[in-house]
Short mmCIF file of C-alpha atoms and ligand atoms in Angstrom, two decimals:
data_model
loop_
_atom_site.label_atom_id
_atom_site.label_comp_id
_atom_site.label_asym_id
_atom_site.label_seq_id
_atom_site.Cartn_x
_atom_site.Cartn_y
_atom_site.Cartn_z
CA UNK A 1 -32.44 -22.00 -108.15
CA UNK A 2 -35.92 -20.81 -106.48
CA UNK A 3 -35.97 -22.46 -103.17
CA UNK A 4 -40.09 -21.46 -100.99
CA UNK A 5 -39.86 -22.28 -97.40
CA UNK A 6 -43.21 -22.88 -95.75
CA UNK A 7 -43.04 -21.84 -91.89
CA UNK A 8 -44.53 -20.62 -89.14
CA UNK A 9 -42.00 -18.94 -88.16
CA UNK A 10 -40.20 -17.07 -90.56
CA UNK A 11 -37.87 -14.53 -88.43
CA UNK A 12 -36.04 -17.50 -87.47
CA UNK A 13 -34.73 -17.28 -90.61
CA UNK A 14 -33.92 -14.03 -90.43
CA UNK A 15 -30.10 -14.83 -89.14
CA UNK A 16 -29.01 -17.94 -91.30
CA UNK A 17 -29.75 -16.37 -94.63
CA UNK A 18 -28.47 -12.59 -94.51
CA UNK A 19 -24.33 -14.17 -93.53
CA UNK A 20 -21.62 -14.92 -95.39
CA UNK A 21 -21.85 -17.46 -98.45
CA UNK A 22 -25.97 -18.06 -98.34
CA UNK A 23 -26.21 -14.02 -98.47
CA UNK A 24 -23.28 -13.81 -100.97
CA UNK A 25 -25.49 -16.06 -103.47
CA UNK A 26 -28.50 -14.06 -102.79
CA UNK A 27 -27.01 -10.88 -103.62
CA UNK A 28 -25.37 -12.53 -106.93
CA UNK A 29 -28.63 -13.74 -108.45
CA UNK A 30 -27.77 -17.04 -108.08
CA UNK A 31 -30.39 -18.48 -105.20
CA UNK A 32 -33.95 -16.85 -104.46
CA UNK A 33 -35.07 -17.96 -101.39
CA UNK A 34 -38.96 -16.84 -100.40
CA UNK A 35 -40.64 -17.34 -96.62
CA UNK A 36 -44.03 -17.94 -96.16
CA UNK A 37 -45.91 -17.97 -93.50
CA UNK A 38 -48.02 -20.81 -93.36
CA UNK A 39 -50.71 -18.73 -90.82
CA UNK A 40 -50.92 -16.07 -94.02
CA UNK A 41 -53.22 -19.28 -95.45
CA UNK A 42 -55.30 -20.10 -92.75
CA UNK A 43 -59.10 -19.72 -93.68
CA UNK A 44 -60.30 -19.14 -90.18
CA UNK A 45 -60.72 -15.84 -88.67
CA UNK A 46 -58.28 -16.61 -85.76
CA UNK A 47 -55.42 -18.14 -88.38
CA UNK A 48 -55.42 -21.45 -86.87
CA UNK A 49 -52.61 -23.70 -88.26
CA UNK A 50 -53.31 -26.46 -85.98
CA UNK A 51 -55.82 -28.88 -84.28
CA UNK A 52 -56.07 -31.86 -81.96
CA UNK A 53 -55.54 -35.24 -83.27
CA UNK A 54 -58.30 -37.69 -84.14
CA UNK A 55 -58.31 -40.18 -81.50
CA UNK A 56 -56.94 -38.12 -78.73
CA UNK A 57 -53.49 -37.89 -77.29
CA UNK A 58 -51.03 -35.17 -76.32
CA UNK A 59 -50.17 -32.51 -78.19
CA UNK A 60 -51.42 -30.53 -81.90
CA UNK A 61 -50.92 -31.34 -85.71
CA UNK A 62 -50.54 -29.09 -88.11
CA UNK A 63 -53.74 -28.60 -90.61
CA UNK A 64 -54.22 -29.38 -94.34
CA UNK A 65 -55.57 -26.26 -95.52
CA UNK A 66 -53.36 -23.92 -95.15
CA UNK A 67 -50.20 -25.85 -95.69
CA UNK A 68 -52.13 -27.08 -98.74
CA UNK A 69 -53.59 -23.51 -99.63
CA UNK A 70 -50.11 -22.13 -99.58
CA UNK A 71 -48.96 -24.70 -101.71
CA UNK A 72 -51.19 -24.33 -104.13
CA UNK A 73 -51.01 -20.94 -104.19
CA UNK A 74 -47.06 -21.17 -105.25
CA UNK A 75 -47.66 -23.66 -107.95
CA UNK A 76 -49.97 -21.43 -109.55
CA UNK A 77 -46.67 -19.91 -111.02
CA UNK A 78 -44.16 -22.71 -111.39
CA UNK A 79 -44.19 -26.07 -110.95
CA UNK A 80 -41.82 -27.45 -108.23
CA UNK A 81 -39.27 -30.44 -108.55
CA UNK A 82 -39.45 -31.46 -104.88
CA UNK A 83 -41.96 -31.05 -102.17
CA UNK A 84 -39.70 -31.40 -99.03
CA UNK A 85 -40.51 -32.32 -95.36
CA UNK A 86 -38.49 -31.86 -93.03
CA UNK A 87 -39.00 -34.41 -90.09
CA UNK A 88 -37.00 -36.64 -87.63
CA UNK A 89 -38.78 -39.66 -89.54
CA UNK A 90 -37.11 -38.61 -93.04
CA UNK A 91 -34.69 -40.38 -94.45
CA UNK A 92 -31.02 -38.72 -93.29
CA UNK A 93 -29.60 -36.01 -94.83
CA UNK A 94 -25.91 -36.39 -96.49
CA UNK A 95 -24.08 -34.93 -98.93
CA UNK A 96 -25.25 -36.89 -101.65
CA UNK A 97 -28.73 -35.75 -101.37
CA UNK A 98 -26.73 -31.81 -100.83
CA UNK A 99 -25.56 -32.41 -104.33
CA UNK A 100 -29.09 -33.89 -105.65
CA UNK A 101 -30.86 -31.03 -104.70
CA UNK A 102 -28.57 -28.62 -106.17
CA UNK A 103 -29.24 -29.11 -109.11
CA UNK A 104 -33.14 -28.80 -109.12
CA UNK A 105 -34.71 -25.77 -110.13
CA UNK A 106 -37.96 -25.46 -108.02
CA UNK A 107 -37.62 -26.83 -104.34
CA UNK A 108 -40.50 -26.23 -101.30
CA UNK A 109 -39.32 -26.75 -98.22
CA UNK A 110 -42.38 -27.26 -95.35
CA UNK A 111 -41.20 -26.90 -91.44
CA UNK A 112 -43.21 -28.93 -89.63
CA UNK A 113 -44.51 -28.21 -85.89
CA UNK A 114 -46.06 -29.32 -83.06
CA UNK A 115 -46.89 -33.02 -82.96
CA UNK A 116 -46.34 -33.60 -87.12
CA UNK A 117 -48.24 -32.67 -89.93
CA UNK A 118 -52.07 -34.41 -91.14
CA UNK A 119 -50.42 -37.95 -92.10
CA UNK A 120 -52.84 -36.81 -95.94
CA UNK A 121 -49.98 -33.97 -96.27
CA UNK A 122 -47.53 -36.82 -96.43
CA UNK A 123 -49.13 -39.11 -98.80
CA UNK A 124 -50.73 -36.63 -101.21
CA UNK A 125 -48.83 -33.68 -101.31
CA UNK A 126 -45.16 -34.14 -100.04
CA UNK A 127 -42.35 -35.89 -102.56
CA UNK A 128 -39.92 -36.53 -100.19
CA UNK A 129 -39.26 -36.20 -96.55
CA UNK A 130 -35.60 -35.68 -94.87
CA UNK A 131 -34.52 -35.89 -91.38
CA UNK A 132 -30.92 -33.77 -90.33
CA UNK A 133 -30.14 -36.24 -87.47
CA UNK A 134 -31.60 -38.93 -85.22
CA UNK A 135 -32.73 -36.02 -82.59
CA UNK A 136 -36.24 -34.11 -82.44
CA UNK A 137 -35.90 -30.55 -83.29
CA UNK A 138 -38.66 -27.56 -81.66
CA UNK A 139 -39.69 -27.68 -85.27
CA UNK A 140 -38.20 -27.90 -89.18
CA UNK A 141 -36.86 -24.61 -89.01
CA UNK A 142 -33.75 -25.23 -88.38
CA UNK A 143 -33.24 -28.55 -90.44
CA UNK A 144 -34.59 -25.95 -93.64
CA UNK A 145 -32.00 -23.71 -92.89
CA UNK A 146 -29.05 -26.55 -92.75
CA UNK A 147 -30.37 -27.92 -96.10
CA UNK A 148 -31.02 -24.89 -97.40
CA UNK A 149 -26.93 -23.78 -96.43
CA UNK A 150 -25.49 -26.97 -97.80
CA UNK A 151 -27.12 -26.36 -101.11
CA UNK A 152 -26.73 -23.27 -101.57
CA UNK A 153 -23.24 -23.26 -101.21
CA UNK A 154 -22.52 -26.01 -103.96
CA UNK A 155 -24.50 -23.85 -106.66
CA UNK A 156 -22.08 -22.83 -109.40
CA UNK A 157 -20.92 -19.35 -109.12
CA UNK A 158 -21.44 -19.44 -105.69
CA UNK A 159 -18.29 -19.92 -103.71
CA UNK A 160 -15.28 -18.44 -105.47
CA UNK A 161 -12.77 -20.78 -106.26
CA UNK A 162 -14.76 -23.29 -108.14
CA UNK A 163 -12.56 -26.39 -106.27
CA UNK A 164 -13.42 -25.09 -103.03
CA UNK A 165 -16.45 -27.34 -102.82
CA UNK A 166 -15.66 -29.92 -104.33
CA UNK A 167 -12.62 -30.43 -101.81
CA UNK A 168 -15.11 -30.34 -98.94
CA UNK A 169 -15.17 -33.25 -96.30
CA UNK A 170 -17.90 -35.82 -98.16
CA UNK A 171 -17.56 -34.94 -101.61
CA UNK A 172 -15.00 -37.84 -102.35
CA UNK A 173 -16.20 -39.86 -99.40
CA UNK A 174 -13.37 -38.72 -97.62
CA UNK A 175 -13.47 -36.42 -94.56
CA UNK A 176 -11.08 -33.45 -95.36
CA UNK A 177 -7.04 -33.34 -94.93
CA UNK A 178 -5.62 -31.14 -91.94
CA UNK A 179 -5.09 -27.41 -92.79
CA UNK A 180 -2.80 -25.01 -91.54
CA UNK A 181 -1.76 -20.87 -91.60
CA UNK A 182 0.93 -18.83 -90.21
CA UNK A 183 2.30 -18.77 -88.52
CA UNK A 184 4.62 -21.96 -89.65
CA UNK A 185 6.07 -22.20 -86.21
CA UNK A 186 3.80 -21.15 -83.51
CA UNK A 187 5.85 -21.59 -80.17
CA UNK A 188 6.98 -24.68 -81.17
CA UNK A 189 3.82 -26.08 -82.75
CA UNK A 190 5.16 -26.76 -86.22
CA UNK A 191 3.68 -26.79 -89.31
CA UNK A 192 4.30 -30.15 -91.15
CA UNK A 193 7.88 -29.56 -93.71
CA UNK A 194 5.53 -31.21 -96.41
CA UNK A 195 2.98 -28.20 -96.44
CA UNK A 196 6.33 -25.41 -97.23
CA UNK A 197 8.36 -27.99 -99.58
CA UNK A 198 6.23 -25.85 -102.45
CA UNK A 199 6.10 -29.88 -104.21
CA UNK A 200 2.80 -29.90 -105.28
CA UNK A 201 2.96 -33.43 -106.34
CA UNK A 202 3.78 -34.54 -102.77
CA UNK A 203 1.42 -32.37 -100.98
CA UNK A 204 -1.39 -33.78 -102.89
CA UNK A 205 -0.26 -37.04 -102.45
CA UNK A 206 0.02 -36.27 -98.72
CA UNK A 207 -3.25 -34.51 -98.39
CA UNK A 208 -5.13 -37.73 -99.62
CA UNK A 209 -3.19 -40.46 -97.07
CA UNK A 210 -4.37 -37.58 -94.14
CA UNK A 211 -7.45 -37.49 -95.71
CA UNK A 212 -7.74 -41.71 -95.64
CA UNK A 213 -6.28 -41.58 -92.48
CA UNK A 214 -8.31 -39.27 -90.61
CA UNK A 215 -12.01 -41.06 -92.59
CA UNK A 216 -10.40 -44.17 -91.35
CA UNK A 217 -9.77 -43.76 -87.84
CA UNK A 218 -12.86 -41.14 -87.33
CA UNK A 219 -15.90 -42.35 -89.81
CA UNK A 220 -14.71 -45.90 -91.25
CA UNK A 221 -18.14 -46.54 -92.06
CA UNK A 222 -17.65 -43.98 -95.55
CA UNK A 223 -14.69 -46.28 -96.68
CA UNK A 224 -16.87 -49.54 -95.79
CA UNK A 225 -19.82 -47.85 -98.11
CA UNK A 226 -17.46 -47.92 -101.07
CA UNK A 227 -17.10 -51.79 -101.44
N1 LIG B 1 -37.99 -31.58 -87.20
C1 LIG B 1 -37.78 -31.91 -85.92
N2 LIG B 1 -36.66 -32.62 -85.76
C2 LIG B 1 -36.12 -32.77 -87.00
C3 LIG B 1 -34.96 -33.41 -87.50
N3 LIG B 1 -34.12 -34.07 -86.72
N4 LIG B 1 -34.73 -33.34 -88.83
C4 LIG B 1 -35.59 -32.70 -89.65
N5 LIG B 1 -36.69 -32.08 -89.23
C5 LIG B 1 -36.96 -32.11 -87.91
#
């Protein structure tokens, strides 16, 4: 999977992408992610990315051009399954769409600043828009790199045992089952006799009433969705 981020800012992405399981995919071949900087694109000689809305008002919105030049310039090569947007007015960002994205080829993911992007962006060029939570963000930077993590690390290949994703809190609708280590006693905190019986049977049967349990009490909206 090729994923293009479109930002302003690319050093913020500097951190996110060269840890653990994001880096790990990198290095294996099986994710190319590419930063651009959307000032690289700008056509004037001071690489203005932004202007003052028609109309008036407080604060600047990002310009077509280079957003659009930029664009443009990538699907000279490939075409591109989604255009993304990230934005507090997207629609929210879950698991499902994690695992709808996945399995897409081509993604471009645009970071918007300031007070928004030219509403044209939106209706001519973007294919979909997605907000990470009902809070406003400096700027899509961050959202990009939480969608681009949660992908990422459902890509086959990527995370070792093949399970180990699919077990994840939100893949079955379910939030995940307690977990423990050793030690089995720690000062009296005890591990639950289940977890050592070695009956695989019954811990599996176990894991999924904690797993109810703990959706239940904590998110009962996800069993609600179900029915
Ligand atoms: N940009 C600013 N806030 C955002 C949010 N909550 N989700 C996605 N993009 C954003």
């Amino acid at each position: 999977m090729r994923i293009d981020i479109l930002t302003i800012f690319p050093e913020m992405f500097d951190g996110p992408f060269s840890h653990s399981i994001v880096k790990r995919a990198k290095e294996k071949g099986l994710v190319e992610i590419h930063l651009h900087n959307i000032r690289d694109y700008a056509t004037d000689k001071h690489r203005r990315v932004d202007d003052y809305p028609f109309g008036g008002g407080a604060g600047m919105v990002m310009m077509i051009e280079p957003v659009l030049n930029c664009i443009e310039n990538l699907k000279k090569d490939r075409d591109y399954d989604e255009i993304i947007f990230l934005t507090p007015d997207g629609q929210m960002f879950d698991q499902p769409i994690a695992n709808q994205l996945s399995v897409l080829k081509n993604i471009i993911l645009l970071c918007g600043h300031y007070k928004g992007i030219d509403e044209r962006l939106r209706e001519h060029v973007i294919t979909r828009e997605i907000s990470i939570g009902d809070y406003v963000l400096s700027g899509g930077e961050l959202a990009a790199a939480v969608v681009t993590d949660s992908i990422v690390r459902i890509l086959p290949g990527v995370l070792g045992d093949e399970t180990s994703a699919l077990s994840d809190s939100f893949q079955d609708g379910l939030l995940s089952p307690p977990v423990y280590t050793r030690p089995a006693d720690y000062k009296g905190w005890k591990v639950p006799d289940i977890l050592l019986s070695g009956h695989d049977r019954k811990i599996a049967e176990w894991r999924h009433e904690q797993a109810l349990e703990r959706t239940r009490k904590r998110r009962p909206g996800l069993l609600e969705d179900d029915v």
